[in-house]
PDB file of C-alpha atoms in Angstrom:
ATOM      1  CA  MET A   1      27.317 -25.945 -51.763  1.00 71.00           C
ATOM      2  CA  GLU A   2      28.590 -25.294 -55.272  1.00 85.00           C
ATOM      3  CA  THR A   3      28.984 -28.417 -57.692  1.00 89.00           C
ATOM      4  CA  ALA A   4      32.732 -28.207 -58.063  1.00 90.00           C
ATOM      5  CA  GLU A   5      33.021 -28.177 -54.158  1.00 93.00           C
ATOM      6  CA  LEU A   6      30.500 -30.769 -53.601  1.00 94.00           C
ATOM      7  CA  ILE A   7      32.420 -33.083 -56.122  1.00 95.00           C
ATOM      8  CA  GLU A   8      35.693 -32.539 -54.334  1.00 95.00           C
ATOM      9  CA  ALA A   9      34.066 -33.281 -50.801  1.00 95.00           C
ATOM     10  CA  ILE A  10      32.623 -36.479 -52.765  1.00 96.00           C
ATOM     11  CA  ASP A  11      35.752 -37.587 -53.950  1.00 96.00           C
ATOM     12  CA  ALA A  12      37.498 -36.810 -50.779  1.00 96.00           C
ATOM     13  CA  THR A  13      34.966 -39.398 -48.862  1.00 97.00           C
ATOM     14  CA  LEU A  14      35.501 -42.095 -51.294  1.00 97.00           C
ATOM     15  CA  PRO A  15      38.135 -44.818 -50.593  1.00 97.00           C
ATOM     16  CA  GLN A  16      40.047 -44.131 -54.033  1.00 97.00           C
ATOM     17  CA  THR A  17      40.462 -47.965 -54.700  1.00 97.00           C
ATOM     18  CA  GLN A  18      39.727 -47.261 -58.351  1.00 96.00           C
ATOM     19  CA  CYS A  19      38.002 -50.471 -58.420  1.00 95.00           C
ATOM     20  CA  GLY A  20      34.968 -49.800 -60.937  1.00 93.00           C
ATOM     21  CA  LYS A  21      32.444 -51.622 -58.756  1.00 93.00           C
ATOM     22  CA  CYS A  22      30.589 -48.608 -58.754  1.00 93.00           C
ATOM     23  CA  GLY A  23      29.983 -48.722 -62.568  1.00 92.00           C
ATOM     24  CA  HIS A  24      32.479 -45.814 -63.214  1.00 93.00           C
ATOM     25  CA  ASP A  25      36.215 -45.669 -64.198  1.00 91.00           C
ATOM     26  CA  GLY A  26      37.447 -44.512 -60.773  1.00 94.00           C
ATOM     27  CA  CYS A  27      36.427 -42.773 -57.717  1.00 96.00           C
ATOM     28  CA  ARG A  28      36.594 -39.514 -59.291  1.00 95.00           C
ATOM     29  CA  PRO A  29      33.939 -40.001 -62.003  1.00 94.00           C
ATOM     30  CA  TYR A  30      31.706 -41.444 -59.305  1.00 96.00           C
ATOM     31  CA  ALA A  31      32.002 -38.345 -57.481  1.00 96.00           C
ATOM     32  CA  GLU A  32      30.936 -36.371 -60.451  1.00 95.00           C
ATOM     33  CA  ALA A  33      27.780 -38.587 -60.976  1.00 95.00           C
ATOM     34  CA  ILE A  34      26.819 -38.641 -57.503  1.00 96.00           C
ATOM     35  CA  ALA A  35      27.132 -34.760 -57.655  1.00 94.00           C
ATOM     36  CA  GLY A  36      24.586 -35.212 -60.497  1.00 93.00           C
ATOM     37  CA  GLY A  37      22.191 -37.044 -58.705  1.00 93.00           C
ATOM     38  CA  GLU A  38      23.361 -41.001 -59.136  1.00 94.00           C
ATOM     39  CA  ALA A  39      23.079 -43.084 -56.197  1.00 95.00           C
ATOM     40  CA  ILE A  40      25.187 -43.245 -53.326  1.00 96.00           C
ATOM     41  CA  ASN A  41      25.131 -46.812 -52.187  1.00 95.00           C
ATOM     42  CA  ARG A  42      27.384 -48.194 -54.977  1.00 95.00           C
ATOM     43  CA  CYS A  43      30.933 -48.372 -53.310  1.00 96.00           C
ATOM     44  CA  PRO A  44      31.427 -51.859 -51.402  1.00 95.00           C
ATOM     45  CA  PRO A  45      34.940 -50.711 -50.562  1.00 96.00           C
ATOM     46  CA  GLY A  46      33.627 -47.729 -48.588  1.00 96.00           C
ATOM     47  CA  GLY A  47      31.262 -49.719 -46.658  1.00 95.00           C
ATOM     48  CA  ASP A  48      28.601 -48.363 -44.279  1.00 95.00           C
ATOM     49  CA  GLU A  49      30.762 -45.485 -43.191  1.00 95.00           C
ATOM     50  CA  THR A  50      31.065 -44.102 -46.420  1.00 96.00           C
ATOM     51  CA  LEU A  51      27.684 -44.330 -47.361  1.00 96.00           C
ATOM     52  CA  ASN A  52      26.576 -42.373 -44.248  1.00 96.00           C
ATOM     53  CA  GLN A  53      29.051 -39.706 -44.794  1.00 96.00           C
ATOM     54  CA  LEU A  54      27.863 -39.405 -48.680  1.00 96.00           C
ATOM     55  CA  ALA A  55      24.364 -39.179 -47.581  1.00 96.00           C
ATOM     56  CA  GLU A  56      25.281 -36.357 -45.099  1.00 95.00           C
ATOM     57  CA  LEU A  57      26.867 -34.754 -47.960  1.00 94.00           C
ATOM     58  CA  THR A  58      24.148 -34.914 -50.792  1.00 94.00           C
ATOM     59  CA  GLY A  59      21.025 -35.233 -48.626  1.00 94.00           C
ATOM     60  CA  GLN A  60      20.304 -38.666 -50.054  1.00 94.00           C
ATOM     61  CA  PRO A  61      18.947 -41.423 -47.954  1.00 94.00           C
ATOM     62  CA  ALA A  62      21.616 -44.006 -46.855  1.00 92.00           C
ATOM     63  CA  THR A  63      19.836 -47.096 -48.391  1.00 94.00           C
ATOM     64  CA  PRO A  64      21.515 -50.442 -48.179  1.00 95.00           C
ATOM     65  CA  LEU A  65      24.546 -51.207 -50.338  1.00 94.00           C
ATOM     66  CA  GLU A  66      23.978 -52.669 -53.602  1.00 92.00           C
ATOM     67  CA  GLN A  67      27.053 -55.135 -53.187  1.00 92.00           C
ATOM     68  CA  PRO A  68      28.082 -56.390 -49.597  1.00 93.00           C
ATOM     69  CA  ALA A  69      30.823 -54.223 -48.245  1.00 94.00           C
ATOM     70  CA  GLN A  70      34.258 -55.085 -48.462  1.00 93.00           C
ATOM     71  CA  SER A  71      37.161 -54.973 -46.162  1.00 94.00           C
ATOM     72  CA  PRO A  72      40.855 -53.986 -47.697  1.00 96.00           C
ATOM     73  CA  LEU A  73      42.302 -56.364 -49.780  1.00 96.00           C
ATOM     74  CA  VAL A  74      45.633 -56.958 -51.444  1.00 97.00           C
ATOM     75  CA  ALA A  75      46.700 -58.838 -54.623  1.00 97.00           C
ATOM     76  CA  ARG A  76      49.204 -61.634 -54.532  1.00 96.00           C
ATOM     77  CA  ILE A  77      50.874 -63.371 -57.808  1.00 97.00           C
ATOM     78  CA  ARG A  78      51.758 -66.919 -57.437  1.00 95.00           C
ATOM     79  CA  GLU A  79      54.930 -65.997 -59.215  1.00 91.00           C
ATOM     80  CA  ASP A  80      56.115 -69.501 -60.078  1.00 93.00           C
ATOM     81  CA  GLU A  81      52.860 -69.728 -62.202  1.00 95.00           C
ATOM     82  CA  CYS A  82      52.918 -66.416 -63.598  1.00 96.00           C
ATOM     83  CA  ILE A  83      53.803 -66.452 -67.366  1.00 95.00           C
ATOM     84  CA  GLY A  84      54.757 -62.860 -67.722  1.00 95.00           C
ATOM     85  CA  CYS A  85      51.745 -61.659 -70.013  1.00 96.00           C
ATOM     86  CA  THR A  86      51.397 -58.301 -68.629  1.00 96.00           C
ATOM     87  CA  LYS A  87      47.777 -57.991 -68.437  1.00 96.00           C
ATOM     88  CA  CYS A  88      47.588 -57.524 -64.956  1.00 96.00           C
ATOM     89  CA  ILE A  89      49.910 -54.836 -65.131  1.00 96.00           C
ATOM     90  CA  GLN A  90      47.839 -53.119 -68.049  1.00 95.00           C
ATOM     91  CA  ALA A  91      44.644 -53.552 -65.905  1.00 96.00           C
ATOM     92  CA  CYS A  92      45.852 -52.166 -62.800  1.00 97.00           C
ATOM     93  CA  PRO A  93      44.759 -48.578 -61.978  1.00 96.00           C
ATOM     94  CA  VAL A  94      47.552 -47.440 -59.727  1.00 97.00           C
ATOM     95  CA  ASP A  95      50.406 -48.893 -61.537  1.00 96.00           C
ATOM     96  CA  ALA A  96      51.127 -51.328 -58.294  1.00 97.00           C
ATOM     97  CA  ILE A  97      52.371 -54.486 -60.122  1.00 97.00           C
ATOM     98  CA  LEU A  98      56.000 -54.918 -61.534  1.00 96.00           C
ATOM     99  CA  GLY A  99      57.240 -57.013 -64.163  1.00 93.00           C
ATOM    100  CA  ALA A 100      57.896 -57.041 -68.228  1.00 93.00           C
ATOM    101  CA  ALA A 101      56.771 -59.343 -70.901  1.00 93.00           C
ATOM    102  CA  LYS A 102      57.609 -63.028 -70.551  1.00 92.00           C
ATOM    103  CA  GLN A 103      59.101 -62.147 -67.189  1.00 93.00           C
ATOM    104  CA  MET A 104      57.632 -62.904 -63.605  1.00 94.00           C
ATOM    105  CA  HIS A 105      55.120 -60.130 -62.079  1.00 96.00           C
ATOM    106  CA  SER A 106      54.891 -58.941 -58.510  1.00 96.00           C
ATOM    107  CA  VAL A 107      52.566 -56.735 -56.470  1.00 97.00           C
ATOM    108  CA  ILE A 108      53.702 -53.719 -54.505  1.00 96.00           C
ATOM    109  CA  GLU A 109      51.505 -54.490 -51.563  1.00 95.00           C
ATOM    110  CA  SER A 110      51.820 -51.361 -49.726  1.00 95.00           C
ATOM    111  CA  GLU A 111      50.425 -49.448 -53.193  1.00 95.00           C
ATOM    112  CA  CYS A 112      47.962 -52.120 -53.960  1.00 97.00           C
ATOM    113  CA  THR A 113      44.131 -50.859 -53.260  1.00 97.00           C
ATOM    114  CA  GLY A 114      42.712 -54.321 -53.704  1.00 96.00           C
ATOM    115  CA  CYS A 115      40.568 -53.601 -56.489  1.00 95.00           C
ATOM    116  CA  GLU A 116      40.556 -56.873 -58.003  1.00 94.00           C
ATOM    117  CA  LEU A 117      40.813 -55.512 -61.654  1.00 95.00           C
ATOM    118  CA  CYS A 118      44.103 -57.573 -62.148  1.00 95.00           C
ATOM    119  CA  VAL A 119      42.154 -60.987 -61.375  1.00 94.00           C
ATOM    120  CA  ALA A 120      39.971 -61.353 -64.484  1.00 92.00           C
ATOM    121  CA  PRO A 121      42.623 -60.718 -67.043  1.00 93.00           C
ATOM    122  CA  CYS A 122      44.889 -63.125 -66.049  1.00 95.00           C
ATOM    123  CA  PRO A 123      44.909 -66.175 -68.313  1.00 94.00           C
ATOM    124  CA  VAL A 124      46.313 -68.654 -65.698  1.00 95.00           C
ATOM    125  CA  ASP A 125      44.571 -67.645 -62.893  1.00 94.00           C
ATOM    126  CA  CYS A 126      47.570 -67.183 -60.438  1.00 96.00           C
ATOM    127  CA  ILE A 127      46.362 -64.194 -58.527  1.00 96.00           C
ATOM    128  CA  ASP A 128      44.926 -64.232 -55.115  1.00 95.00           C
ATOM    129  CA  LEU A 129      43.085 -61.656 -53.280  1.00 95.00           C
ATOM    130  CA  LEU A 130      43.818 -61.610 -49.648  1.00 95.00           C
ATOM    131  CA  PRO A 131      43.124 -59.652 -46.617  1.00 95.00           C
ATOM    132  CA  HIS A 132      45.572 -56.489 -46.653  1.00 96.00           C
ATOM    133  CA  PRO A 133      48.445 -57.171 -44.104  1.00 96.00           C
ATOM    134  CA  GLU A 134      48.572 -53.400 -42.937  1.00 95.00           C
ATOM    135  CA  TRP A 135      44.776 -53.797 -42.166  1.00 95.00           C
ATOM    136  CA  GLN A 136      45.249 -56.980 -40.325  1.00 95.00           C
ATOM    137  CA  ALA A 137      48.224 -55.457 -38.306  1.00 95.00           C
ATOM    138  CA  ALA A 138      45.987 -52.360 -37.074  1.00 95.00           C
ATOM    139  CA  GLU A 139      45.301 -53.050 -33.570  1.00 94.00           C
ATOM    140  CA  ASN A 140      42.586 -50.638 -33.069  1.00 95.00           C
ATOM    141  CA  GLU A 141      40.315 -48.392 -35.092  1.00 94.00           C
ATOM    142  CA  GLN A 142      42.815 -45.605 -35.082  1.00 96.00           C
ATOM    143  CA  GLU A 143      45.178 -47.504 -36.737  1.00 96.00           C
ATOM    144  CA  GLN A 144      42.720 -48.728 -39.275  1.00 96.00           C
ATOM    145  CA  GLN A 145      41.428 -45.251 -40.118  1.00 95.00           C
ATOM    146  CA  ALA A 146      45.099 -44.321 -40.420  1.00 96.00           C
ATOM    147  CA  TYR A 147      45.568 -47.311 -43.035  1.00 96.00           C
ATOM    148  CA  LEU A 148      42.401 -46.197 -44.968  1.00 96.00           C
ATOM    149  CA  ALA A 149      43.640 -42.613 -45.294  1.00 96.00           C
ATOM    150  CA  LYS A 150      46.881 -43.694 -46.307  1.00 96.00           C
ATOM    151  CA  ARG A 151      45.409 -46.156 -49.043  1.00 96.00           C
ATOM    152  CA  ALA A 152      43.027 -43.133 -50.090  1.00 97.00           C
ATOM    153  CA  ARG A 153      45.820 -40.664 -50.422  1.00 96.00           C
ATOM    154  CA  LEU A 154      48.515 -43.133 -52.413  1.00 96.00           C
ATOM    155  CA  GLY A 155      45.330 -44.431 -54.491  1.00 97.00           C
ATOM    156  CA  ARG A 156      44.529 -40.949 -55.699  1.00 96.00           C
ATOM    157  CA  GLN A 157      47.902 -39.984 -56.179  1.00 96.00           C
ATOM    158  CA  ARG A 158      48.919 -43.192 -58.039  1.00 96.00           C
ATOM    159  CA  HIS A 159      45.642 -43.298 -60.232  1.00 96.00           C
ATOM    160  CA  GLN A 160      46.322 -39.479 -61.429  1.00 94.00           C
ATOM    161  CA  ALA A 161      49.928 -40.427 -62.151  1.00 95.00           C
ATOM    162  CA  ARG A 162      48.937 -43.229 -64.322  1.00 94.00           C
ATOM    163  CA  LEU A 163      46.015 -41.328 -66.271  1.00 93.00           C
ATOM    164  CA  GLN A 164      48.813 -38.738 -66.940  1.00 93.00           C
ATOM    165  CA  ARG A 165      51.144 -41.387 -68.067  1.00 93.00           C
ATOM    166  CA  LEU A 166      48.609 -43.068 -70.353  1.00 92.00           C
ATOM    167  CA  ALA A 167      47.665 -39.613 -71.657  1.00 91.00           C
ATOM    168  CA  ARG A 168      51.384 -38.573 -72.211  1.00 91.00           C
ATOM    169  CA  GLU A 169      51.961 -41.763 -74.185  1.00 92.00           C
ATOM    170  CA  ALA A 170      49.167 -41.366 -76.331  1.00 90.00           C
ATOM    171  CA  GLU A 171      50.404 -38.152 -77.415  1.00 91.00           C
ATOM    172  CA  GLU A 172      53.836 -39.641 -77.915  1.00 91.00           C
ATOM    173  CA  LYS A 173      52.229 -42.381 -79.885  1.00 90.00           C
ATOM    174  CA  ARG A 174      50.204 -40.034 -81.836  1.00 89.00           C
ATOM    175  CA  GLN A 175      53.391 -37.764 -82.802  1.00 90.00           C
ATOM    176  CA  ARG A 176      55.337 -40.966 -83.976  1.00 89.00           C
ATOM    177  CA  ARG A 177      52.383 -41.920 -86.210  1.00 87.00           C
ATOM    178  CA  LEU A 178      52.559 -37.984 -87.839  1.00 84.00           C
ATOM    179  CA  ALA A 179      56.257 -38.573 -88.226  1.00 85.00           C
ATOM    180  CA  ARG A 180      56.033 -41.631 -89.952  1.00 83.00           C
ATOM    181  CA  GLN A 181      53.035 -40.314 -92.217  1.00 79.00           C
ATOM    182  CA  ALA A 182      55.406 -37.181 -92.864  1.00 77.00           C
ATOM    183  CA  ARG A 183      58.281 -39.544 -93.977  1.00 76.00           C
ATOM    184  CA  ARG A 184      56.009 -41.429 -96.247  1.00 71.00           C
ATOM    185  CA  THR A 185      54.746 -38.162 -97.927  1.00 59.00           C
ATOM    186  CA  PRO A 186      56.538 -36.741-100.732  1.00 55.00           C
ATOM    187  CA  PRO A 187      58.426 -33.200-100.018  1.00 54.00           C
ATOM    188  CA  ASN A 188      55.718 -31.445-102.374  1.00 49.00           C
ATOM    189  CA  GLN A 189      52.825 -32.720-100.470  1.00 50.00           C
ATOM    190  CA  GLN A 190      53.926 -32.453 -97.141  1.00 48.00           C
ATOM    191  CA  ASP A 191      52.075 -29.011 -96.877  1.00 47.00           C
ATOM    192  CA  GLY A 192      48.769 -30.803 -96.968  1.00 46.00           C
ATOM    193  CA  SER A 193      47.087 -28.350 -99.208  1.00 44.00           C
ATOM    194  CA  PRO A 194      44.862 -30.150-101.831  1.00 40.00           C
ATOM    195  CA  THR A 195      46.445 -28.378-104.910  1.00 40.00           C
ATOM    196  CA  SER A 196      49.788 -30.279-103.922  1.00 48.00           C
ATOM    197  CA  SER A 197      48.188 -33.516-104.606  1.00 67.00           C
ATOM    198  CA  ALA A 198      48.841 -34.805-108.133  1.00 72.00           C
ATOM    199  CA  SER A 199      45.473 -36.273-108.392  1.00 75.00           C
ATOM    200  CA  HIS A 200      43.485 -33.385-107.334  1.00 77.00           C
ATOM    201  CA  LEU A 201      45.834 -31.360-110.060  1.00 78.00           C
ATOM    202  CA  ARG A 202      44.528 -33.759-112.765  1.00 81.00           C
ATOM    203  CA  THR A 203      41.148 -33.492-111.536  1.00 80.00           C
ATOM    204  CA  THR A 204      41.387 -29.752-111.623  1.00 82.00           C
ATOM    205  CA  ARG A 205      42.817 -29.912-115.176  1.00 85.00           C
ATOM    206  CA  VAL A 206      40.003 -31.838-116.531  1.00 86.00           C
ATOM    207  CA  SER A 207      37.574 -29.213-115.282  1.00 84.00           C
ATOM    208  CA  LEU A 208      39.503 -26.369-116.510  1.00 86.00           C
ATOM    209  CA  VAL A 209      39.545 -28.304-120.203  1.00 88.00           C
ATOM    210  CA  ALA A 210      35.882 -28.836-119.998  1.00 87.00           C
ATOM    211  CA  SER A 211      35.259 -24.894-119.219  1.00 85.00           C
ATOM    212  CA  LEU A 212      37.647 -23.908-121.890  1.00 86.00           C
ATOM    213  CA  LYS A 213      35.878 -26.207-124.506  1.00 88.00           C
ATOM    214  CA  LYS A 214      32.550 -24.564-123.359  1.00 86.00           C
ATOM    215  CA  ILE A 215      34.196 -21.267-123.803  1.00 85.00           C
ATOM    216  CA  ASP A 216      35.135 -21.846-127.500  1.00 84.00           C
ATOM    217  CA  ARG A 217      31.871 -22.777-128.494  1.00 83.00           C
ATOM    218  CA  GLN A 218      30.388 -19.880-127.072  1.00 84.00           C
ATOM    219  CA  ARG A 219      32.711 -17.953-128.986  1.00 79.00           C
ATOM    220  CA  HIS A 220      31.262 -19.402-132.260  1.00 80.00           C
ATOM    221  CA  ASP A 221      27.976 -17.776-131.957  1.00 78.00           C
ATOM    222  CA  GLU A 222      27.793 -14.924-134.453  1.00 77.00           C
ATOM    223  CA  SER A 223      25.118 -13.123-132.522  1.00 79.00           C
ATOM    224  CA  LEU A 224      27.903 -12.231-129.694  1.00 76.00           C
ATOM    225  CA  SER A 225      28.540  -8.515-129.097  1.00 80.00           C
ATOM    226  CA  ALA A 226      32.146  -7.456-129.372  1.00 79.00           C
ATOM    227  CA  ASP A 227      32.386  -6.590-125.491  1.00 80.00           C
ATOM    228  CA  ALA A 228      31.067 -10.283-124.634  1.00 81.00           C
ATOM    229  CA  ARG A 229      33.475 -11.876-127.284  1.00 81.00           C
ATOM    230  CA  GLN A 230      36.386  -9.841-125.821  1.00 83.00           C
ATOM    231  CA  GLU A 231      35.498 -11.216-122.239  1.00 84.00           C
ATOM    232  CA  LEU A 232      35.083 -14.836-123.550  1.00 85.00           C
ATOM    233  CA  ASP A 233      38.802 -14.434-125.078  1.00 83.00           C
ATOM    234  CA  GLN A 234      40.138 -13.228-121.888  1.00 86.00           C
ATOM    235  CA  ARG A 235      38.458 -16.127-119.927  1.00 87.00           C
ATOM    236  CA  ALA A 236      39.945 -18.543-122.278  1.00 85.00           C
ATOM    237  CA  THR A 237      43.536 -16.901-122.075  1.00 87.00           C
ATOM    238  CA  GLU A 238      43.459 -17.473-118.362  1.00 87.00           C
ATOM    239  CA  LEU A 239      41.863 -20.939-118.463  1.00 87.00           C
ATOM    240  CA  ARG A 240      44.966 -21.955-120.847  1.00 88.00           C
ATOM    241  CA  SER A 241      47.520 -20.154-118.498  1.00 87.00           C
ATOM    242  CA  ARG A 242      46.272 -22.069-115.562  1.00 87.00           C
ATOM    243  CA  ILE A 243      46.181 -25.200-117.584  1.00 88.00           C
ATOM    244  CA  ASP A 244      49.602 -24.663-118.641  1.00 87.00           C
ATOM    245  CA  ASP A 245      50.579 -23.965-114.858  1.00 85.00           C
ATOM    246  CA  ILE A 246      48.997 -27.493-113.866  1.00 85.00           C
ATOM    247  CA  ASP A 247      50.949 -29.324-116.787  1.00 85.00           C
ATOM    248  CA  GLU A 248      54.032 -27.759-115.304  1.00 83.00           C
ATOM    249  CA  ARG A 249      53.432 -28.971-112.056  1.00 81.00           C
ATOM    250  CA  LEU A 250      52.390 -32.327-112.874  1.00 79.00           C
ATOM    251  CA  LYS A 251      55.562 -32.641-114.840  1.00 79.00           C
ATOM    252  CA  THR A 252      57.751 -31.720-111.695  1.00 74.00           C
ATOM    253  CA  SER A 253      55.633 -34.195-109.642  1.00 70.00           C
ATOM    254  CA  ALA A 254      56.201 -36.905-111.987  1.00 68.00           C
ATOM    255  CA  SER A 255      59.894 -36.275-112.396  1.00 63.00           C
ATOM    256  CA  ALA A 256      60.120 -36.122-108.222  1.00 61.00           C
ATOM    257  CA  SER A 257      58.183 -39.313-108.066  1.00 60.00           C
ATOM    258  CA  ASN A 258      60.269 -41.178-110.619  1.00 61.00           C
ATOM    259  CA  SER A 259      63.626 -39.845-108.726  1.00 59.00           C
ATOM    260  CA  ASP A 260      62.104 -41.246-105.490  1.00 60.00           C
ATOM    261  CA  THR A 261      61.509 -44.827-107.285  1.00 63.00           C
ATOM    262  CA  HIS A 262      64.793 -44.892-108.586  1.00 64.00           C
ATOM    263  CA  GLU A 263      66.335 -43.992-105.438  1.00 69.00           C
ATOM    264  CA  ARG A 264      64.722 -46.786-103.526  1.00 70.00           C
ATOM    265  CA  GLN A 265      65.583 -49.306-106.263  1.00 72.00           C
ATOM    266  CA  GLN A 266      69.201 -48.363-105.565  1.00 73.00           C
ATOM    267  CA  ARG A 267      68.531 -48.906-101.837  1.00 77.00           C
ATOM    268  CA  PHE A 268      66.968 -52.207-102.494  1.00 72.00           C
ATOM    269  CA  ALA A 269      70.090 -53.117-104.866  1.00 76.00           C
ATOM    270  CA  VAL A 270      72.333 -52.233-102.162  1.00 78.00           C
ATOM    271  CA  ASN A 271      70.477 -54.438 -99.456  1.00 79.00           C
ATOM    272  CA  ALA A 272      70.574 -57.234-101.710  1.00 77.00           C
ATOM    273  CA  ALA A 273      74.295 -57.095-102.478  1.00 79.00           C
ATOM    274  CA  GLU A 274      74.816 -56.723 -98.629  1.00 83.00           C
ATOM    275  CA  GLN A 275      72.881 -59.809 -98.172  1.00 80.00           C
ATOM    276  CA  SER A 276      74.467 -62.022-100.779  1.00 79.00           C
ATOM    277  CA  CYS A 277      77.867 -61.011 -99.051  1.00 83.00           C
ATOM    278  CA  ARG A 278      76.763 -62.007 -95.667  1.00 83.00           C
ATOM    279  CA  ARG A 279      75.643 -65.478 -97.496  1.00 80.00           C
ATOM    280  CA  ALA A 280      78.759 -66.081 -99.036  1.00 81.00           C
ATOM    281  CA  ARG A 281      80.785 -65.340 -95.734  1.00 87.00           C
ATOM    282  CA  GLN A 282      78.496 -67.803 -94.015  1.00 82.00           C
ATOM    283  CA  GLN A 283      78.890 -70.432 -96.955  1.00 84.00           C
ATOM    284  CA  ILE A 284      82.584 -70.197 -96.556  1.00 87.00           C
ATOM    285  CA  ALA A 285      82.640 -70.645 -93.132  1.00 83.00           C
ATOM    286  CA  HIS A 286      80.557 -73.532 -93.135  1.00 80.00           C
ATOM    287  CA  ALA A 287      82.802 -75.061 -95.923  1.00 81.00           C
ATOM    288  CA  LYS A 288      85.753 -74.479 -93.728  1.00 85.00           C
ATOM    289  CA  ARG A 289      84.356 -76.251 -90.929  1.00 81.00           C
ATOM    290  CA  HIS A 290      83.685 -79.267 -93.145  1.00 80.00           C
ATOM    291  CA  GLY A 291      86.844 -78.984 -94.963  1.00 84.00           C
ATOM    292  CA  ASN A 292      85.546 -78.974 -98.171  1.00 85.00           C
ATOM    293  CA  ALA A 293      88.233 -77.010-100.260  1.00 86.00           C
ATOM    294  CA  ALA A 294      85.949 -76.932-103.342  1.00 85.00           C
ATOM    295  CA  ASP A 295      82.976 -75.589-101.416  1.00 83.00           C
ATOM    296  CA  VAL A 296      85.195 -73.071 -99.785  1.00 85.00           C
ATOM    297  CA  GLN A 297      86.556 -71.775-103.171  1.00 89.00           C
ATOM    298  CA  ALA A 298      83.074 -71.721-104.755  1.00 85.00           C
ATOM    299  CA  ALA A 299      81.687 -69.492-101.915  1.00 83.00           C
ATOM    300  CA  ARG A 300      84.708 -67.245-102.353  1.00 88.00           C
ATOM    301  CA  GLU A 301      84.129 -66.833-105.956  1.00 87.00           C
ATOM    302  CA  GLN A 302      80.622 -66.220-104.914  1.00 85.00           C
ATOM    303  CA  LEU A 303      81.767 -63.417-102.223  1.00 87.00           C
ATOM    304  CA  GLN A 304      83.841 -61.695-105.000  1.00 89.00           C
ATOM    305  CA  ARG A 305      80.968 -61.391-107.226  1.00 86.00           C
ATOM    306  CA  ALA A 306      78.664 -59.991-104.583  1.00 82.00           C
ATOM    307  CA  GLU A 307      81.172 -57.640-103.422  1.00 87.00           C
ATOM    308  CA  GLN A 308      81.729 -56.174-106.814  1.00 87.00           C
ATOM    309  CA  VAL A 309      77.799 -55.889-107.256  1.00 83.00           C
ATOM    310  CA  LEU A 310      77.769 -54.101-103.956  1.00 82.00           C
ATOM    311  CA  GLU A 311      80.708 -51.734-104.940  1.00 85.00           C
ATOM    312  CA  GLU A 312      78.629 -50.888-108.312  1.00 84.00           C
ATOM    313  CA  ALA A 313      75.239 -50.482-106.242  1.00 78.00           C
ATOM    314  CA  ARG A 314      77.194 -47.995-103.487  1.00 80.00           C
ATOM    315  CA  HIS A 315      78.711 -46.208-106.625  1.00 80.00           C
ATOM    316  CA  ALA A 316      75.347 -45.665-108.336  1.00 77.00           C
ATOM    317  CA  ILE A 317      73.826 -44.055-105.022  1.00 71.00           C
ATOM    318  CA  SER A 318      76.995 -41.868-104.646  1.00 74.00           C
ATOM    319  CA  SER A 319      76.881 -40.829-108.389  1.00 73.00           C
ATOM    320  CA  SER A 320      73.282 -39.864-108.167  1.00 64.00           C
ATOM    321  CA  SER A 321      73.628 -38.032-104.770  1.00 60.00           C
ATOM    322  CA  HIS A 322      76.019 -35.548-106.547  1.00 55.00           C
TER     323      HIS A 322
END
């Protein structure tokens, strides 16, 4: 059997509780490890039946389980004790817990695989593990096998969906981070090229000036031939041209930086004036509630001054944008 086929067959045999008791982050990674030669006796939820099936698939001996076999369980949250920390939600490998921050959480019992991963993170120890009601309701072995097959199917589907969700959220987070970086980067630096950096331009200028000085010293050598002197003159001209170009770009960069700084200062002035207006209105309302006419008048005068400052700040922004 090919390795890929063996992995698929092993994964189909495992119970899909995604509990990690085997030492791996889910049943699929454990299946890959078994196909690579790892021991097959590390799945307590699968019990002896899964162990024997794995032995047939891999040819490994059915040695006793490392941990006692575990019958199907379900997690239940004592909801009146839940503090809404969301740690169990983050730990659940099949997204079978509902809730939001600072709100009561509850388990979707039909989706819970009894993995126990939600128990340890709970800071108030309000999660119990009990025999799964569907397992207990099974009246014969056929119904038990039907439940186990259903648990495995849903466990695999929901675990894969969760992995896809986490990957999608991680990519969205990365894109938001890149967008924030782009907003913070001046337009003349958004191409990411080293030459667009003012600090790199200054470093390059220092190097060019040093090269030009070296050429000037060489040109004073009276033993130089006419061709060599002409070549040095040409190189000196090229260096001066590059230095002049860098000086012009640095000047443009500095102008853009000053413009950005001035624009930020104008926005800060508008925000400060708006806050002053809000405070003055609050003071007026407060003074009216207490029937203090003098305080009302003082606050109105303060509001008038703040509105004048706000109008001037907004006018300054409008003027600079034209």
